[in-house]
Short mmCIF file of C-alpha atoms and ligand atoms in Angstrom, two decimals:
data_model
loop_
_atom_site.label_atom_id
_atom_site.label_comp_id
_atom_site.label_asym_id
_atom_site.label_seq_id
_atom_site.Cartn_x
_atom_site.Cartn_y
_atom_site.Cartn_z
CA UNK A 7 -0.12 -0.16 -0.01
CA UNK A 8 1.38 3.52 -1.11
CA UNK A 9 0.42 6.23 1.28
CA UNK A 10 1.55 9.74 2.76
CA UNK A 11 1.32 11.11 5.94
CA UNK A 12 1.96 14.29 7.46
CA UNK A 13 1.35 16.22 10.75
CA UNK A 14 2.59 18.81 12.99
CA UNK A 15 5.83 18.96 14.35
CA UNK A 16 4.83 19.49 17.93
CA UNK A 17 1.82 19.29 20.30
CA UNK A 18 1.50 21.08 23.67
CA UNK A 19 -1.08 19.41 26.28
CA UNK A 20 -1.64 20.96 29.55
CA UNK A 21 -4.34 22.54 31.61
CA UNK A 22 -3.13 26.25 31.62
CA UNK A 23 -1.03 26.05 28.65
CA UNK A 24 -2.67 29.56 27.21
CA UNK A 25 -0.10 31.25 29.48
CA UNK A 26 2.63 29.68 27.54
CA UNK A 27 1.84 30.75 23.96
CA UNK A 28 4.21 33.75 24.63
CA UNK A 29 7.02 31.66 25.11
CA UNK A 30 6.20 29.28 22.59
CA UNK A 31 5.74 32.15 19.82
CA UNK A 32 9.07 33.67 21.12
CA UNK A 33 10.74 30.51 20.77
CA UNK A 34 9.64 30.52 17.00
CA UNK A 35 11.43 33.81 16.63
CA UNK A 36 8.16 35.78 17.15
CA UNK A 37 8.26 39.79 18.02
CA UNK A 38 4.80 41.22 16.43
CA UNK A 39 2.11 38.71 16.74
CA UNK A 40 -1.73 38.88 15.10
CA UNK A 41 -3.90 37.37 17.38
CA UNK A 42 -6.85 35.90 15.11
CA UNK A 43 -10.22 35.02 17.12
CA UNK A 44 -13.83 36.02 17.48
CA UNK A 45 -15.93 38.43 19.84
CA UNK A 46 -17.22 34.94 21.87
CA UNK A 47 -13.31 34.30 22.68
CA UNK A 48 -12.89 37.86 23.66
CA UNK A 49 -16.13 38.01 26.18
CA UNK A 50 -14.81 34.66 27.76
CA UNK A 51 -11.41 36.57 28.32
CA UNK A 52 -9.27 34.26 26.72
CA UNK A 53 -8.03 36.92 24.17
CA UNK A 54 -6.72 39.01 27.23
CA UNK A 55 -4.93 35.98 28.87
CA UNK A 56 -3.13 35.27 25.62
CA UNK A 57 -2.42 39.37 25.31
CA UNK A 58 -0.82 39.17 28.78
CA UNK A 59 1.31 36.11 28.02
CA UNK A 60 2.65 37.80 24.69
CA UNK A 61 3.48 40.60 26.26
CA UNK A 62 5.11 39.05 29.18
CA UNK A 63 7.37 37.21 26.32
CA UNK A 64 8.25 40.70 25.15
CA UNK A 65 5.94 40.45 21.72
CA UNK A 66 3.69 43.47 20.58
CA UNK A 67 0.63 42.22 19.64
CA UNK A 68 -2.68 43.47 17.40
CA UNK A 69 -6.03 41.71 17.62
CA UNK A 70 -8.44 40.83 14.92
CA UNK A 71 -11.48 39.48 16.89
CA UNK A 72 -14.19 39.59 13.91
CA UNK A 73 -14.37 36.20 12.91
CA UNK A 74 -17.30 34.86 12.12
CA UNK A 75 -18.41 31.27 12.03
CA UNK A 76 -18.14 29.37 8.72
CA UNK A 77 -15.50 32.59 8.34
CA UNK A 78 -15.98 34.49 4.97
CA UNK A 79 -13.31 35.21 2.45
CA UNK A 80 -14.29 38.87 3.80
CA UNK A 81 -12.84 38.22 7.21
CA UNK A 82 -9.90 36.48 6.16
CA UNK A 83 -9.02 39.56 3.77
CA UNK A 84 -9.57 41.99 6.48
CA UNK A 85 -7.47 40.32 8.98
CA UNK A 86 -4.46 39.73 6.61
CA UNK A 87 -4.59 43.13 5.77
CA UNK A 88 -4.54 44.28 9.33
CA UNK A 89 -1.84 41.99 10.04
CA UNK A 90 0.21 43.15 6.93
CA UNK A 91 -0.03 46.58 8.23
CA UNK A 92 0.69 45.72 11.64
CA UNK A 93 4.02 44.21 10.05
CA UNK A 94 2.98 40.97 12.10
CA UNK A 95 5.89 38.29 11.73
CA UNK A 96 3.94 35.54 13.39
CA UNK A 97 0.23 34.35 14.23
CA UNK A 98 -1.54 33.00 17.00
CA UNK A 99 -4.95 31.41 16.36
CA UNK A 100 -7.45 31.12 19.25
CA UNK A 101 -10.82 29.41 19.08
CA UNK A 102 -13.12 27.17 17.79
CA UNK A 103 -12.30 25.82 14.01
CA UNK A 104 -13.81 29.07 12.37
CA UNK A 105 -10.90 31.32 14.01
CA UNK A 106 -8.34 28.77 13.48
CA UNK A 107 -9.27 28.29 9.95
CA UNK A 108 -8.98 31.87 9.31
CA UNK A 109 -5.50 32.55 11.40
CA UNK A 110 -4.01 29.60 9.27
CA UNK A 111 -5.00 31.71 5.94
CA UNK A 112 -3.60 34.95 7.73
CA UNK A 113 -0.29 33.16 8.55
CA UNK A 114 0.30 32.34 4.83
CA UNK A 115 -1.11 35.76 3.27
CA UNK A 116 0.84 37.94 5.60
CA UNK A 117 3.94 37.58 2.83
CA UNK A 118 1.99 36.30 -0.09
CA UNK A 119 0.85 38.16 -3.27
CA UNK A 120 -1.53 35.64 -4.29
CA UNK A 121 -5.34 36.73 -3.99
CA UNK A 122 -7.07 34.64 -1.39
CA UNK A 123 -9.27 33.20 -4.44
CA UNK A 124 -6.04 31.58 -6.13
CA UNK A 125 -5.61 29.19 -3.11
CA UNK A 126 -8.83 27.60 -3.13
CA UNK A 127 -8.30 24.03 -4.27
CA UNK A 128 -5.25 21.48 -3.60
CA UNK A 129 -1.71 22.57 -3.22
CA UNK A 130 -2.22 26.14 -4.83
CA UNK A 131 -0.59 28.27 -2.07
CA UNK A 132 2.94 29.68 -3.22
CA UNK A 133 5.30 30.95 -0.61
CA UNK A 134 5.68 30.64 3.15
CA UNK A 135 3.79 31.38 6.25
CA UNK A 136 5.08 33.15 9.36
CA UNK A 137 5.37 31.17 12.38
CA UNK A 138 2.03 29.85 13.56
CA UNK A 139 0.67 28.56 16.69
CA UNK A 140 -3.21 27.15 17.17
CA UNK A 141 -5.07 26.79 20.34
CA UNK A 142 -8.24 25.16 19.76
CA UNK A 143 -11.35 26.26 22.09
CA UNK A 144 -13.82 23.27 21.10
CA UNK A 145 -13.25 19.74 20.77
CA UNK A 146 -13.45 19.88 18.06
CA UNK A 147 -12.77 20.63 14.57
CA UNK A 148 -8.75 19.24 14.98
CA UNK A 149 -8.10 22.27 12.97
CA UNK A 150 -5.28 23.02 15.13
CA UNK A 151 -3.31 19.83 13.15
CA UNK A 152 -4.68 20.03 9.78
CA UNK A 153 -3.22 21.52 6.81
CA UNK A 154 -6.79 22.67 5.35
CA UNK A 155 -8.88 25.88 5.84
CA UNK A 156 -12.59 26.05 4.77
CA UNK A 157 -14.35 29.40 4.14
CA UNK A 158 -17.37 30.49 2.81
CA UNK A 159 -17.15 32.73 -0.50
CA UNK A 160 -18.96 35.41 -1.74
CA UNK A 161 -21.44 32.87 -3.52
CA UNK A 162 -21.99 31.35 -0.36
CA UNK A 163 -20.44 28.11 -1.17
CA UNK A 164 -17.77 26.41 0.67
CA UNK A 165 -14.45 26.57 -0.39
CA UNK A 166 -11.29 24.47 0.99
CA UNK A 167 -7.60 25.30 1.06
CA UNK A 168 -5.53 22.56 1.18
CA UNK A 169 -2.18 23.41 1.77
CA UNK A 170 0.56 22.06 3.54
CA UNK A 171 1.85 25.45 4.49
CA UNK A 172 -1.29 25.69 6.66
CA UNK A 173 -0.01 23.02 9.04
CA UNK A 174 0.89 25.10 12.42
CA UNK A 175 4.64 24.98 14.07
CA UNK A 176 2.53 24.11 17.67
CA UNK A 177 -0.84 22.79 18.36
CA UNK A 178 -1.50 23.99 21.97
CA UNK A 179 -4.29 21.94 23.80
CA UNK A 180 -5.36 23.62 26.98
CA UNK A 181 -8.80 21.83 28.56
CA UNK A 182 -9.35 24.72 30.59
CA UNK A 183 -10.58 26.88 28.03
CA UNK A 184 -13.20 24.30 26.97
CA UNK A 185 -14.56 23.87 30.74
CA UNK A 186 -17.41 26.70 29.92
CA UNK A 187 -18.05 25.43 26.44
CA UNK A 188 -22.24 25.36 26.21
CA UNK A 189 -23.79 21.80 25.76
CA UNK A 190 -24.80 22.49 22.50
CA UNK A 191 -21.71 23.32 21.04
CA UNK A 192 -19.97 20.64 23.05
CA UNK A 193 -22.47 18.19 21.58
CA UNK A 194 -22.13 19.42 17.93
CA UNK A 195 -18.31 19.83 17.99
CA UNK A 196 -17.69 16.56 19.93
CA UNK A 197 -19.83 14.82 17.01
CA UNK A 198 -17.95 16.42 14.23
CA UNK A 199 -14.97 14.98 15.90
CA UNK A 200 -16.59 11.58 16.06
CA UNK A 201 -17.48 11.79 12.26
CA UNK A 202 -13.86 12.81 11.48
CA UNK A 203 -12.81 9.42 13.21
CA UNK A 204 -15.34 7.25 11.52
CA UNK A 205 -14.89 8.66 8.00
CA UNK A 206 -11.04 8.54 8.19
CA UNK A 207 -11.30 4.92 9.04
CA UNK A 208 -13.94 3.87 6.47
CA UNK A 209 -12.33 6.09 3.71
CA UNK A 210 -12.10 4.49 0.09
CA UNK A 211 -9.40 6.68 -1.09
CA UNK A 212 -6.35 7.40 1.19
CA UNK A 213 -7.28 5.12 4.36
CA UNK A 214 -3.80 4.27 5.76
CA UNK A 215 -2.75 2.34 8.70
CA UNK A 216 -1.35 5.31 10.60
CA UNK A 217 -4.65 7.38 10.31
CA UNK A 218 -6.33 3.96 11.17
CA UNK A 219 -4.26 4.05 14.54
CA UNK A 220 -5.28 7.83 15.28
CA UNK A 221 -9.07 7.24 14.44
CA UNK A 222 -9.86 4.46 16.40
CA UNK A 223 -7.91 5.97 19.55
CA UNK A 224 -9.76 9.18 18.98
CA UNK A 225 -12.88 7.15 18.81
CA UNK A 226 -12.30 5.71 21.94
CA UNK A 227 -11.54 8.63 23.72
CA UNK A 228 -14.44 10.44 22.31
CA UNK A 229 -17.04 7.64 22.87
CA UNK A 230 -16.02 7.52 26.47
CA UNK A 231 -16.25 11.37 27.20
CA UNK A 232 -18.77 13.19 24.96
CA UNK A 233 -21.30 11.88 27.53
CA UNK A 234 -19.69 12.80 30.27
CA UNK A 235 -18.69 16.55 29.10
CA UNK A 236 -22.34 16.95 28.24
CA UNK A 237 -23.46 15.73 31.94
CA UNK A 238 -20.52 17.46 33.31
CA UNK A 239 -19.11 20.36 31.53
CA UNK A 240 -16.72 21.06 34.34
CA UNK A 241 -14.82 17.38 34.29
CA UNK A 242 -11.22 18.50 33.44
CA UNK A 243 -10.29 14.93 32.91
CA UNK A 244 -13.31 14.42 30.07
CA UNK A 245 -12.62 17.64 28.70
CA UNK A 246 -8.96 16.67 28.26
CA UNK A 247 -9.89 13.41 26.52
CA UNK A 248 -12.27 15.56 24.08
CA UNK A 249 -9.41 17.46 23.05
CA UNK A 250 -6.98 14.78 22.32
CA UNK A 251 -9.61 12.54 20.65
CA UNK A 252 -10.46 15.61 18.60
CA UNK A 253 -6.92 16.35 17.90
CA UNK A 254 -5.98 12.63 16.64
CA UNK A 255 -9.51 12.54 14.60
CA UNK A 256 -7.92 15.82 12.50
CA UNK A 257 -4.52 14.02 12.35
CA UNK A 258 -6.53 11.14 11.09
CA UNK A 259 -8.98 12.79 8.69
CA UNK A 260 -6.57 15.14 6.92
CA UNK A 261 -4.35 12.14 6.16
CA UNK A 262 -7.34 9.89 4.92
CA UNK A 263 -10.28 12.04 3.90
CA UNK A 264 -13.58 12.44 5.29
CA UNK A 265 -16.75 11.39 2.97
CA UNK A 266 -20.37 11.94 2.68
CA UNK A 267 -21.44 12.94 6.30
CA UNK A 268 -19.29 15.95 5.53
CA UNK A 269 -20.55 16.14 1.82
CA UNK A 270 -24.22 16.16 2.93
CA UNK A 271 -23.64 18.58 5.69
CA UNK A 272 -21.65 21.06 3.78
CA UNK A 273 -24.69 22.83 1.86
CA UNK A 274 -26.69 22.91 5.36
CA UNK A 275 -24.09 25.05 6.76
CA UNK A 276 -23.48 27.11 3.52
CA UNK A 277 -26.75 27.68 2.78
CA UNK A 278 -28.84 27.79 5.89
CA UNK A 279 -25.89 28.55 8.45
CA UNK A 280 -26.43 25.62 10.43
CA UNK A 281 -22.84 25.23 12.57
CA UNK A 282 -20.46 22.62 11.12
CA UNK A 283 -21.05 20.06 13.98
CA UNK A 284 -24.85 20.47 13.93
CA UNK A 285 -24.80 19.84 10.60
CA UNK A 286 -22.80 16.50 10.57
CA UNK A 287 -24.95 15.64 13.52
CA UNK A 288 -27.88 15.90 11.44
CA UNK A 289 -26.96 13.71 8.44
CA UNK A 290 -24.27 11.45 10.84
CA UNK A 291 -27.07 8.56 11.47
CA UNK A 292 -28.90 8.24 8.22
CA UNK A 293 -25.35 8.18 6.21
CA UNK A 294 -24.17 5.32 8.44
CA UNK A 295 -27.38 3.50 8.14
CA UNK A 296 -27.18 3.92 4.23
CA UNK A 297 -23.54 2.53 4.58
CA UNK A 298 -24.26 -0.39 6.76
CA UNK A 299 -24.02 -2.96 4.27
CA UNK A 300 -21.09 -1.82 2.30
CA UNK A 301 -19.12 -1.02 5.82
CA UNK A 302 -19.75 -3.90 7.91
CA UNK A 303 -16.74 -5.47 8.39
CA UNK A 304 -15.11 -1.66 9.60
CA UNK A 305 -18.24 -0.50 11.54
CA UNK A 306 -17.74 -4.03 13.38
CA UNK A 307 -13.96 -2.98 13.98
CA UNK A 308 -15.10 0.19 14.97
CA UNK A 309 -17.27 -0.99 17.66
CA UNK A 310 -14.66 -2.76 19.38
CA UNK A 311 -13.56 1.26 20.33
CA UNK A 312 -17.03 2.60 20.86
CA UNK A 313 -18.40 -0.41 22.79
CA UNK A 314 -15.36 -1.59 24.71
CA UNK A 315 -16.28 -4.78 26.82
CA UNK A 316 -19.16 -5.75 24.47
CA UNK A 317 -18.90 -9.31 22.72
CA UNK A 318 -20.57 -9.99 19.22
CA UNK A 319 -20.98 -13.25 17.84
CA UNK A 320 -21.37 -11.80 14.30
CA UNK A 321 -19.66 -9.18 12.49
CA UNK A 322 -23.10 -8.09 11.20
CA UNK A 323 -24.42 -7.55 14.78
CA UNK A 324 -21.41 -5.72 16.09
CA UNK A 325 -21.84 -3.39 12.85
CA UNK A 326 -25.35 -2.89 13.39
CA UNK A 327 -24.68 -2.20 17.08
CA UNK A 328 -21.97 0.42 16.34
CA UNK A 329 -24.80 2.29 14.30
CA UNK A 330 -27.20 1.73 16.99
CA UNK A 331 -24.76 3.31 19.40
CA UNK A 332 -24.45 6.52 17.05
CA UNK A 333 -28.09 6.75 16.63
CA UNK A 334 -28.75 6.75 20.34
CA UNK A 335 -25.82 9.45 21.00
CA UNK A 336 -26.95 11.66 18.62
CA UNK A 337 -30.67 11.29 19.55
CA UNK A 338 -29.53 12.37 23.48
CA UNK A 339 -27.13 15.07 22.07
CA UNK A 340 -29.77 17.77 22.79
CA UNK A 341 -29.44 18.94 19.33
CA UNK A 342 -32.74 19.73 17.05
CA UNK A 343 -32.44 16.93 14.42
CA UNK A 344 -35.31 18.14 11.97
CA UNK A 345 -34.45 20.37 9.00
CA UNK A 346 -38.08 21.25 8.79
CA UNK A 347 -37.08 23.10 12.43
CA UNK A 348 -33.85 24.69 11.18
CA UNK A 349 -35.25 27.06 8.88
CA UNK A 350 -34.32 24.69 5.87
CA UNK A 351 -36.57 25.27 2.75
CA UNK A 352 -37.76 21.90 1.36
CA UNK A 353 -37.50 22.98 -2.24
CA UNK A 354 -33.58 23.46 -1.87
CA UNK A 355 -33.46 19.85 -0.96
CA UNK A 356 -32.81 18.44 -4.87
CA UNK A 357 -30.50 21.19 -5.50
CA UNK A 358 -28.54 20.65 -2.19
CA UNK A 359 -28.53 16.83 -3.33
CA UNK A 360 -26.85 17.67 -6.94
CA UNK A 361 -24.39 19.85 -5.38
CA UNK A 362 -23.34 17.15 -3.03
CA UNK A 363 -22.97 14.56 -6.02
CA UNK A 364 -21.67 16.79 -8.44
CA UNK A 365 -20.10 19.83 -7.00
CA UNK A 366 -18.31 18.02 -3.82
CA UNK A 367 -17.62 14.67 -5.65
CA UNK A 368 -14.41 13.96 -4.03
CA UNK A 369 -16.21 13.35 -0.35
CA UNK A 370 -18.78 10.94 -2.11
CA UNK A 371 -15.29 8.95 -3.52
CA UNK A 372 -13.98 8.57 0.00
CA UNK A 373 -17.49 7.14 1.12
CA UNK A 374 -17.57 3.40 1.61
CA UNK A 375 -20.58 3.06 -0.96
CA UNK A 376 -21.14 5.06 -3.95
CA UNK A 377 -24.18 7.80 -3.58
CA UNK A 378 -26.53 9.16 -6.28
CA UNK A 379 -28.81 12.40 -6.26
CA UNK A 380 -31.94 10.38 -5.27
CA UNK A 381 -30.13 8.69 -2.69
CA UNK A 382 -28.82 11.96 -1.22
CA UNK A 383 -32.21 13.43 -1.50
CA UNK A 384 -34.19 10.53 0.27
CA UNK A 385 -31.78 11.22 3.33
CA UNK A 386 -32.53 14.68 3.23
CA UNK A 387 -36.09 14.02 3.06
CA UNK A 388 -35.82 11.38 5.72
CA UNK A 389 -34.47 14.25 8.23
CA UNK A 390 -37.04 16.93 6.95
N1 NAD B 429 -9.75 23.25 9.21
C1 NAD B 429 -10.25 21.71 9.55
O1 NAD B 429 -9.62 20.85 9.54
C2 NAD B 429 -11.73 21.85 9.96
C3 NAD B 429 -12.29 20.81 10.16
C4 NAD B 429 -13.71 20.47 10.87
C5 NAD B 429 -14.49 21.74 10.61
N2 NAD B 429 -13.78 22.77 10.30
C6 NAD B 429 -14.40 24.37 10.13
O2 NAD B 429 -14.57 25.15 11.20
C7 NAD B 429 -15.75 25.81 11.67
C8 NAD B 429 -16.52 25.22 12.72
O3 NAD B 429 -15.85 25.40 13.85
P1 NAD B 429 -16.17 25.15 15.41
O4 NAD B 429 -17.14 24.11 15.45
O5 NAD B 429 -14.87 24.49 16.34
O6 NAD B 429 -16.82 26.51 15.93
P2 NAD B 429 -16.58 28.01 15.75
O7 NAD B 429 -15.43 28.35 15.49
O8 NAD B 429 -17.57 28.47 14.40
O9 NAD B 429 -17.20 28.82 16.95
C9 NAD B 429 -18.76 28.49 17.00
C10 NAD B 429 -19.12 29.23 18.32
O10 NAD B 429 -18.71 28.79 19.61
C11 NAD B 429 -18.28 30.03 20.22
N3 NAD B 429 -16.89 29.19 21.31
C12 NAD B 429 -15.43 28.69 20.95
N4 NAD B 429 -15.08 27.92 21.83
C13 NAD B 429 -15.86 28.34 23.03
C14 NAD B 429 -15.62 28.12 24.53
N5 NAD B 429 -14.39 27.47 24.84
N6 NAD B 429 -16.78 28.45 25.27
C15 NAD B 429 -17.70 29.48 24.83
N7 NAD B 429 -18.01 29.54 23.46
C16 NAD B 429 -17.22 28.97 22.56
C17 NAD B 429 -17.24 30.68 19.38
O11 NAD B 429 -17.30 31.88 20.05
C18 NAD B 429 -18.55 30.94 18.60
O12 NAD B 429 -19.52 31.74 18.72
C19 NAD B 429 -16.45 25.45 10.37
O13 NAD B 429 -16.10 26.83 9.48
C20 NAD B 429 -15.94 24.62 9.48
O14 NAD B 429 -15.97 24.47 8.43
C21 NAD B 429 -12.30 23.15 9.79
FE1 FE2 B 430 -15.57 18.30 10.36
#
């Protein structure tokens, strides 16, 4: 089997690690740091904590705090402009996947003449980024260890930039930052991470043994801890496990691909602004059901990690138990699960189905089995 695996050079995991970002960035040669985050991160006091840590390490700081969920091209351009006029020589991304994805592109654009639009796609970026440290506050997208940024263009389409330069120098996990994450965000981002692990493991295109190891370890951590953090958000051990699981799932999926769950989720986010994790949660169980026959062996293998200690006589039973366990987890997540209650227009369902099968073909190609427009529309109708 031929494959390639790439990942970040350094991960730091420690409660309270946000106070080390100054030392970490100064160690990378930073003197003028651009902090990229959103208004929520400022309100929580995390931006101020980061500023203090950077100042203590002798770094000058400018803050761009206007990132929006599913960050727009405009946000990235504004932030890059601010970074250039400040003459920033390093970037700190702090927040959920939206802030981290924006920060990654800013770090690349600071020294680049390329327009953002020219970066859409795979390996289009020329030049090098400035030093980059990423601190996730959700668990999560895994964006802190991936070389992809997803943004929303002027036509409300999701555009992905895949480029090795987007990988940071250091990913910092600080569980204290996630203790106050509201239950709905906890559920949505935790399920997103589980989808990353599952879709990486069952990828038809780039599945590989290193990603498999990370995906199964991630699924075990996420499966054992998602209900715990939903019951008690201040459980530091469980929050730490969620961050670690989300990071490992990120390492897995960026090297193996995600698949139809992400494919079906994308138009829901781009057209109706359903948060990324929530959109994944909506289609997760029906897509796993759809795949059950084709992915029976792999789902049975994953059952050992999601349902440790349970013994199954037959592969088919294990695979079914795996899908049922996910269905129960999604049902108990507290998230609204009907498209009609989320402002989705029924007339858009066939259009979204075409967009998935034609526009984001690569994600269907990585699914354990093929899907037609008819199949995709039927899944949307089933959850309408
Ligand atoms: N690059 C990748 O590898 C990758 C992978 C998956 C998803 N994504 C992208 O990530 C984005 C979604 O990121 P997300 O789900 O982490 O959410 P987000 O970054 O959009 O944040 C959602 C909300 O949660 C708030 N929030 C964040 N951390 C908090 C905390 N600790 N406490 C309280 N509130 C907090 C934010 O302020 C924001 O209002 C989407 O744009 C998606 O496309 C990227
Ligand atoms: Fe995702």
